[in-house]
Short mmCIF file of C-alpha atoms in Angstrom, two decimals:
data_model
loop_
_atom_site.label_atom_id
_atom_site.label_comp_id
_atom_site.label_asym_id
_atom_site.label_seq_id
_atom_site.Cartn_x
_atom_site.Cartn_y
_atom_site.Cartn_z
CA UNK K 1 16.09 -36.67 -90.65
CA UNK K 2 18.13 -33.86 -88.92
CA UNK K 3 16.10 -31.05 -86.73
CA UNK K 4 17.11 -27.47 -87.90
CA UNK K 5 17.97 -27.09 -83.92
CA UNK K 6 20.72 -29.92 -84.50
CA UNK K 7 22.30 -28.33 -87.72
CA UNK K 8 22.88 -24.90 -85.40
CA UNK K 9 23.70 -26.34 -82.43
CA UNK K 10 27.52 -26.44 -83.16
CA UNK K 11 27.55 -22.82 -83.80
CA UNK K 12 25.50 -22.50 -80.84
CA UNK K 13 27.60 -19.32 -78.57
CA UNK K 14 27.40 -20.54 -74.61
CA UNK K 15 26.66 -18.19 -72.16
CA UNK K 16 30.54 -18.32 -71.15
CA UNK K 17 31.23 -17.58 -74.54
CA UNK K 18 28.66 -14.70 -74.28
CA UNK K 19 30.72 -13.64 -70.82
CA UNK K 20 33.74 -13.91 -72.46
CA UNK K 21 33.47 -11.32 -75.09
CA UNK K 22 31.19 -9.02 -72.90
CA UNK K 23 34.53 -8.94 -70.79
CA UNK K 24 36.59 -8.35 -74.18
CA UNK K 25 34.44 -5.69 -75.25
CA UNK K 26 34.49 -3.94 -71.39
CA UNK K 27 37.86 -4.36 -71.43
CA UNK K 28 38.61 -2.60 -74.59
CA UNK K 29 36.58 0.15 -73.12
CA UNK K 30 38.32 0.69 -70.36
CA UNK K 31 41.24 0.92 -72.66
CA UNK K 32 40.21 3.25 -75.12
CA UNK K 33 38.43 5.93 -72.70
CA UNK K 34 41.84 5.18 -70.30
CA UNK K 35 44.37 6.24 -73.44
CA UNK K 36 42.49 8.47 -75.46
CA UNK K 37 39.56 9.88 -73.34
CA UNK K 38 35.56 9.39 -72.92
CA UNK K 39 35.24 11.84 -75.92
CA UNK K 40 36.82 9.37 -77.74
CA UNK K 41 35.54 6.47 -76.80
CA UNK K 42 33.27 5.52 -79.95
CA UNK K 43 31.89 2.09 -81.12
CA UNK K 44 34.56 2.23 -83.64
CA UNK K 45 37.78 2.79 -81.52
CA UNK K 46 36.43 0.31 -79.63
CA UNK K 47 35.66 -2.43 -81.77
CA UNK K 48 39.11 -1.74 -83.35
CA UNK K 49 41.03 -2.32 -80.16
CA UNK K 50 39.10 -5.69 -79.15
CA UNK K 51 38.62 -6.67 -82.94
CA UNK K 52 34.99 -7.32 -83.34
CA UNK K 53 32.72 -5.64 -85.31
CA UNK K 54 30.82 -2.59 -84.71
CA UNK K 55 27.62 -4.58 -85.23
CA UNK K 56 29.00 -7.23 -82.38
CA UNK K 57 29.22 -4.49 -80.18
CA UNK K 58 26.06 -2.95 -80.76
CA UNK K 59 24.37 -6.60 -79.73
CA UNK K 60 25.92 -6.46 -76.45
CA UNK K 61 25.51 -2.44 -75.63
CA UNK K 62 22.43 -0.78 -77.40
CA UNK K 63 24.16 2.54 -76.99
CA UNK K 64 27.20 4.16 -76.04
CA UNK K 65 25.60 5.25 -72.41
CA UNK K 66 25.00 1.22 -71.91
CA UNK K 67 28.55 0.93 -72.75
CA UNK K 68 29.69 3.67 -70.57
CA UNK K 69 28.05 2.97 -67.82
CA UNK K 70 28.75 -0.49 -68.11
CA UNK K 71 32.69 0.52 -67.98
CA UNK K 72 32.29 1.86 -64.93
CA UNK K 73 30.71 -0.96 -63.57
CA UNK K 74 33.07 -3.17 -64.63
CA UNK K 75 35.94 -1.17 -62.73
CA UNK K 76 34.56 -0.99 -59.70
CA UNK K 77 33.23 -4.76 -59.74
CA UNK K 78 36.96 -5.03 -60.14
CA UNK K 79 37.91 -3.20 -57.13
CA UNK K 80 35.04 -4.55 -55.22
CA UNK K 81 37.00 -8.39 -56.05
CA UNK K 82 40.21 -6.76 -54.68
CA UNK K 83 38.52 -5.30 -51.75
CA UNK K 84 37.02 -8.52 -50.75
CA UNK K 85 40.85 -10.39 -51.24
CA UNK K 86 41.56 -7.87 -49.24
CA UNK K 87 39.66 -8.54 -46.23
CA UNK K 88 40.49 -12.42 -46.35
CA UNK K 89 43.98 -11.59 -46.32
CA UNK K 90 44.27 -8.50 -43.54
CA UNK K 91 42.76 -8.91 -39.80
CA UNK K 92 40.80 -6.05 -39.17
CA UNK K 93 43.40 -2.78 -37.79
CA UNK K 94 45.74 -0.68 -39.91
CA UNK K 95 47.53 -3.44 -42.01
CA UNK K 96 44.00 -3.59 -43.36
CA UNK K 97 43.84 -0.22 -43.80
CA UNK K 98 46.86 0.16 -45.37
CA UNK K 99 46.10 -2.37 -47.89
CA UNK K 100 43.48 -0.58 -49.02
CA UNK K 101 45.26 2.88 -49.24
CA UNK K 102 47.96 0.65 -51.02
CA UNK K 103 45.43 -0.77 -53.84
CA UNK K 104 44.94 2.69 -54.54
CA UNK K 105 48.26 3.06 -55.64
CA UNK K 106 49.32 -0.81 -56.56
CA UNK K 107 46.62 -2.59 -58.11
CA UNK K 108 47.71 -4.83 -60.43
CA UNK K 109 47.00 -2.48 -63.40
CA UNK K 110 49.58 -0.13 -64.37
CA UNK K 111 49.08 3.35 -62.70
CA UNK K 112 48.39 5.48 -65.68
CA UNK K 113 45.79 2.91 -66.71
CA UNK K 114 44.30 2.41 -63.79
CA UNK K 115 43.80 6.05 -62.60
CA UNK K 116 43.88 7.34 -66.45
CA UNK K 117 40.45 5.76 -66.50
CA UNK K 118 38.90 7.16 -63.62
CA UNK K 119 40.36 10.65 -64.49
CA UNK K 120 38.94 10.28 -67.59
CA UNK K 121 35.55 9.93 -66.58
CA UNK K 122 35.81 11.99 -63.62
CA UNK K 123 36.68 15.27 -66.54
CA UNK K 124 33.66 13.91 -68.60
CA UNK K 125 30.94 13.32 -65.91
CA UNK K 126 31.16 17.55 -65.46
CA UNK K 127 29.43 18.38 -68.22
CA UNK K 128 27.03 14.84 -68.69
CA UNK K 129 24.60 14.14 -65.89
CA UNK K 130 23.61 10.94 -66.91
CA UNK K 131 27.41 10.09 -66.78
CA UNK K 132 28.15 11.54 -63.69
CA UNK K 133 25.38 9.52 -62.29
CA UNK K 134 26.70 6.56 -63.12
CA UNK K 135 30.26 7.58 -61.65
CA UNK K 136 28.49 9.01 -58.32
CA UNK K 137 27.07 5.45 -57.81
CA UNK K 138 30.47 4.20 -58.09
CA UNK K 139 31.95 6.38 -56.14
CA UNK K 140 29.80 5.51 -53.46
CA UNK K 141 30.44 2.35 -53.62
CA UNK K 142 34.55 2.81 -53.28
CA UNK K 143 33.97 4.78 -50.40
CA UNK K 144 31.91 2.12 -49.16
CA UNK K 145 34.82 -0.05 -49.06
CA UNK K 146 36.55 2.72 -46.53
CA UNK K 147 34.22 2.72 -44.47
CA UNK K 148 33.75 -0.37 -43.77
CA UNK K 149 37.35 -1.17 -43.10
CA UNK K 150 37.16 1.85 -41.02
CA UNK K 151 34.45 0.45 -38.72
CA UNK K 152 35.89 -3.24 -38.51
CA UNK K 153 39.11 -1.15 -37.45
CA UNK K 154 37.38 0.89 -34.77
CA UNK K 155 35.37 -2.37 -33.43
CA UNK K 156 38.88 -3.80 -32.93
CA UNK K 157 40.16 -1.39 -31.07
CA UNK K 158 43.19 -1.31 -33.60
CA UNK K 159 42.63 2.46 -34.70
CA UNK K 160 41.05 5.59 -32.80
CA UNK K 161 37.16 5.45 -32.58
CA UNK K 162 36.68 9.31 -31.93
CA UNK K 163 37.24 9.61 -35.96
CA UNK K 164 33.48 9.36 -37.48
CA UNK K 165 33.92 6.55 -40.24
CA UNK K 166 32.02 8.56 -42.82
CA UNK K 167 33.48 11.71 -42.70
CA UNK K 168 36.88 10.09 -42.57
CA UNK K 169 36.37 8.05 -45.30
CA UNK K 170 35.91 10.86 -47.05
CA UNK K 171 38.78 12.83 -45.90
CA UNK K 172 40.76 9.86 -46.93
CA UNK K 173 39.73 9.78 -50.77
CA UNK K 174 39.75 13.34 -51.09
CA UNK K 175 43.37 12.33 -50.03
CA UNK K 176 43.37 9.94 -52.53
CA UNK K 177 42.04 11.36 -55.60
CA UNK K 178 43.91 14.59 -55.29
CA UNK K 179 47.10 12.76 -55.28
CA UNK K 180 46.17 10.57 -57.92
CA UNK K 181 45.08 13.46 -59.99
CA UNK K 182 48.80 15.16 -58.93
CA UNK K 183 50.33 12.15 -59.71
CA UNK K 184 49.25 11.46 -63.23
CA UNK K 185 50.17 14.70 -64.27
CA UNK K 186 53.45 14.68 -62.35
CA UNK K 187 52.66 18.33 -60.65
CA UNK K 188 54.46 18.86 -57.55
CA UNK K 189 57.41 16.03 -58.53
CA UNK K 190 54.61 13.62 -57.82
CA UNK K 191 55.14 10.25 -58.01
CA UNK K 192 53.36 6.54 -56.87
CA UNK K 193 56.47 6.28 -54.40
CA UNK K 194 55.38 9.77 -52.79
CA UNK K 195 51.66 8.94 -53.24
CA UNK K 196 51.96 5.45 -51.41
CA UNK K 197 53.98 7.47 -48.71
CA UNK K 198 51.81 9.90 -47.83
CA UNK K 199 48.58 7.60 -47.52
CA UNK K 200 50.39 5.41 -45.54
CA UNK K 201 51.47 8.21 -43.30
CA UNK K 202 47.61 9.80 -43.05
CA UNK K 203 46.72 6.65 -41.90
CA UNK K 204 49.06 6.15 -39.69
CA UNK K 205 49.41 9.53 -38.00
CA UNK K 206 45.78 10.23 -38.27
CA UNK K 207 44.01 7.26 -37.13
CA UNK K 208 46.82 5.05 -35.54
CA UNK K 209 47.70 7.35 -32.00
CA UNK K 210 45.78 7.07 -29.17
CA UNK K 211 42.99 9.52 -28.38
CA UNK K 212 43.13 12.21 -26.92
CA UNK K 213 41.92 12.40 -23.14
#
């Protein structure tokens, strides 16, 4: 006779299955809040754009602050990936640096998607705390990545040590948010050309020269 466990075990979902359209759903997320805004950003508009159900959705996410927050995670866990490529790929110096400053400009998502997201939430998180909690935590973690390449610069000798790592870091994505937020909008001709430009040249001009005696 056949067990009731063997008749369901070819329906059975794996936990790379389970992965799988955790991803889809994240993804779709992403999307929705990137294109139309966090206001926006509903069970429905999202199941629509990854084509699930609203019910699937709701097994994965319990509510739409799980699925927020778990949006954000999933974009930084993204940039924490590229991060990491890019310290395998980059000695320690300012081609790391610059790499980094780079990414911030050229990830491999298009620009308006990738910073259209962030922007997003960053407009949203002003008037939700729990949101902007969630965003502060990532936020901390980007600059995290900074700073760190900051100090593995220094320890080389590759870039000026009388720069404090922290506060520099945060010079540096003040720098980089306010351009992105320039750029997105196109104020001030912005563009990614002019954006990449003047990172590169902050970094270079700013932390390349020698001390001063």
């Amino acid at each position: 006779m056949t067990s009731d466990k063997s008749k369901l075990a070819p329906y059975a979902v794996t936990e790379e299955q389970k992965a799988a359209k955790r991803q889809a759903i994240l993804g779709s997320t992403c999307a929705v809040i990137a294109n139309r805004g966090v206001h926006r950003c509903s069970f429905a508009a999202v199941a629509t754009d990854c084509g699930l159900s609203v019910g699937m959705i709701q097994h994965y996410f319990s509510s739409r602050s799980a699925l927020l927050s778990a949006a954000i995670d999933h974009r930084i866990h993204e940039s924490e990936n590229e991060w990491l490529r890019i310290v395998r790929e980059h000695r320690p110096g300012l081609d790391q640096l610059r790499a980094l400053v780079m990414f911030s400009v050229d990830s491999e998502r298009e620009f308006g998607d990738g910073w259209g997201f962030w922007l997003e939430v960053f407009a949203a998180a002003r008037h939700d705390e729990e949101l902007a909690g969630a965003v502060n935590e990532a936020l901390e973690t980007w600059r995290g990545f900074f700073m760190r390449a900051l100090i593995l610069a220094q320890d080389s000798g590759a870039v000026r040590a009388d720069r404090p790592a922290q506060p520099t870091a945060q010079l540096l994505l003040a720098l980089v948010d306010g351009l992105a937020m320039q750029t997105s909008i196109g104020s001030y001709a912005a563009t990614p050309e002019r954006m990449r430009e003047h990172l590169l040249g902050f970094v270079d001009d700013y932390l390349g020269g020698p001390a001063p005696r």
